[in-house]
């Protein structure tokens, strides 16, 4: 049985939770105090991401005493970004905040983000970590190098020191829902959408309880997902290597012919060497060409919008009508 949809809440808070049973009571205490004090209608979507420590059950129990809490319990662990997707799909609010469960993102910042969004009319408010001392030196260094790589390689204008704590307007949530791609990294996708944004600063606190759910393996996978969904340049590697190999093969062939003419070869060596060098170069070049087309297919499959109009002025182009009725000159 599904309930009738009620009026849309002003604010939704989406929290992915993987094995967070230890932290949930603490989160409930702090988050609820902030949200009840806001004086607006709200909804909290907590996504149990296939946890093994009873987080899903605890979410259901907590929702009995907290009517605004909607647990979305997933059948298996799908990872942080897809848990966020499930949460965003259930978020109905005019504004939607996404945050981690472990209280590293202080809930007390939510009123500040909401106020900024309403006052400045922006669609995204990023919470920037002004102090990353709670992160290890390794994490800070790899994050800085990665952000730099993404900025240059993928051409996305990423704000610094920004994670998954942010506020989105409903417009942004709807734009995200339009994207059919499966490998999503929201901290790249959202800046890429290019909605007007603002930044608020906060101190990143240590995890309130439990251990990190992001081992290096998951961090590497997130980094690769982010990069590979925004650039196909690794596919073009074969072209570059193939072109360099062709030049080397040509030089090698000249060397082989000279050695042949000087009589410093054993029979058969010259022809075999030239053939091997040439074939290796040709194969790499062909791989490069294939890579270029695979890259195109990948971009088509992602089906991202080709542009997004920020403000409409004047008349909308009547694309549908034009399709049915070609302009006079082309009839
Ligand atoms: N998380 C999740 N599914 C996963 C891994 C993590 O939903 O497979 C959630 C986790 O419960 C937390 C958020 O993602 O709310 C960020 O994880 P964590 O705080 O462990 O990452 P860290 O802060 O150590 O980078
Ligand atoms: Mg954390």
Short mmCIF file of N, CA, C and O and ligand atoms in Angstrom, two decimals, residues 16-18 20 49 77 79-80 83 100-102 104 139 204 207 212-214 218, ligand 1:
data_model
loop_
_atom_site.label_atom_id
_atom_site.label_comp_id
_atom_site.label_asym_id
_atom_site.label_seq_id
_atom_site.Cartn_x
_atom_site.Cartn_y
_atom_site.Cartn_z
N UNK A 16 23.05 9.10 3.40
CA UNK A 16 23.37 7.69 3.15
C UNK A 16 24.03 7.09 4.39
O UNK A 16 24.90 7.71 4.99
N UNK A 17 23.59 5.89 4.77
CA UNK A 17 24.11 5.28 6.01
C UNK A 17 24.54 3.84 5.74
O UNK A 17 23.70 3.00 5.45
N UNK A 18 25.81 3.59 5.86
CA UNK A 18 26.32 2.23 5.70
C UNK A 18 26.99 1.81 7.00
O UNK A 18 28.00 2.41 7.39
N UNK A 20 26.11 2.33 10.10
CA UNK A 20 26.23 3.51 10.95
C UNK A 20 25.40 3.41 12.22
O UNK A 20 25.00 4.41 12.80
N UNK A 49 22.24 1.63 3.37
CA UNK A 49 22.91 1.10 2.17
C UNK A 49 23.37 -0.34 2.40
O UNK A 49 24.57 -0.60 2.50
N UNK A 77 24.43 -3.47 -0.52
CA UNK A 77 25.30 -2.30 -0.52
C UNK A 77 25.61 -1.86 -1.95
O UNK A 77 26.13 -2.63 -2.75
N UNK A 79 27.00 1.37 -2.49
CA UNK A 79 28.03 2.42 -2.44
C UNK A 79 27.43 3.79 -2.21
O UNK A 79 26.25 4.04 -2.50
N UNK A 80 28.27 4.67 -1.70
CA UNK A 80 27.86 6.01 -1.28
C UNK A 80 27.09 6.80 -2.35
O UNK A 80 26.00 7.31 -2.10
N UNK A 83 23.73 5.28 -3.17
CA UNK A 83 22.84 5.47 -2.02
C UNK A 83 22.31 6.91 -2.04
O UNK A 83 21.13 7.17 -1.78
N UNK A 100 26.79 13.48 5.21
CA UNK A 100 27.23 12.19 5.72
C UNK A 100 26.57 11.92 7.07
O UNK A 100 26.16 12.84 7.77
N UNK A 101 26.54 10.63 7.43
CA UNK A 101 25.86 10.26 8.66
C UNK A 101 26.73 10.45 9.89
O UNK A 101 26.24 10.53 11.01
N UNK A 102 28.06 10.54 9.70
CA UNK A 102 28.97 10.42 10.85
C UNK A 102 29.21 11.71 11.60
O UNK A 102 30.13 11.80 12.41
N UNK A 104 30.52 14.36 10.63
CA UNK A 104 31.67 15.15 10.19
C UNK A 104 31.15 16.44 9.53
O UNK A 104 31.85 17.43 9.48
N UNK A 139 45.32 11.79 2.66
CA UNK A 139 44.02 12.09 2.06
C UNK A 139 44.01 13.51 1.50
O UNK A 139 43.51 13.76 0.40
N UNK A 204 35.49 20.80 9.61
CA UNK A 204 35.17 19.38 9.50
C UNK A 204 35.53 18.71 10.81
O UNK A 204 36.68 18.76 11.25
N UNK A 207 34.97 12.02 12.91
CA UNK A 207 33.84 11.08 12.90
C UNK A 207 33.34 10.87 14.33
O UNK A 207 34.14 10.62 15.24
N UNK A 212 35.71 4.72 9.37
CA UNK A 212 35.42 5.20 8.02
C UNK A 212 34.87 4.05 7.16
O UNK A 212 35.28 2.90 7.31
N UNK A 213 33.95 4.38 6.28
CA UNK A 213 33.39 3.39 5.35
C UNK A 213 34.03 3.55 3.98
O UNK A 213 33.53 3.06 2.99
N UNK A 214 35.10 4.34 3.94
CA UNK A 214 35.80 4.59 2.68
C UNK A 214 37.22 4.05 2.73
O UNK A 214 38.16 4.81 2.92
N UNK A 218 37.76 1.87 -2.13
CA UNK A 218 36.57 2.63 -2.55
C UNK A 218 36.95 4.04 -3.00
O UNK A 218 36.33 4.60 -3.90
N1 LIG B 1 28.48 5.28 2.80
C1 LIG B 1 27.47 4.58 2.14
N2 LIG B 1 27.79 3.45 1.43
C2 LIG B 1 29.08 2.99 1.33
C3 LIG B 1 30.11 3.74 1.97
C4 LIG B 1 29.78 4.88 2.68
O1 LIG B 1 26.30 4.95 2.19
O2 LIG B 1 29.30 1.97 0.69
C5 LIG B 1 28.13 6.50 3.56
C6 LIG B 1 28.56 6.48 5.02
O3 LIG B 1 27.62 5.82 5.85
C7 LIG B 1 28.66 7.97 5.32
C8 LIG B 1 29.11 8.56 3.99
O4 LIG B 1 28.82 7.58 3.00
O5 LIG B 1 27.41 8.54 5.66
C9 LIG B 1 30.60 8.89 3.97
O6 LIG B 1 31.35 7.79 4.45
P1 LIG B 1 32.52 7.98 5.52
O7 LIG B 1 32.14 9.03 6.51
O8 LIG B 1 32.88 6.65 6.10
O9 LIG B 1 33.69 8.50 4.58
P2 LIG B 1 34.93 9.44 5.03
O10 LIG B 1 34.35 10.61 5.76
O11 LIG B 1 35.79 8.58 5.90
O12 LIG B 1 35.57 9.80 3.74
#
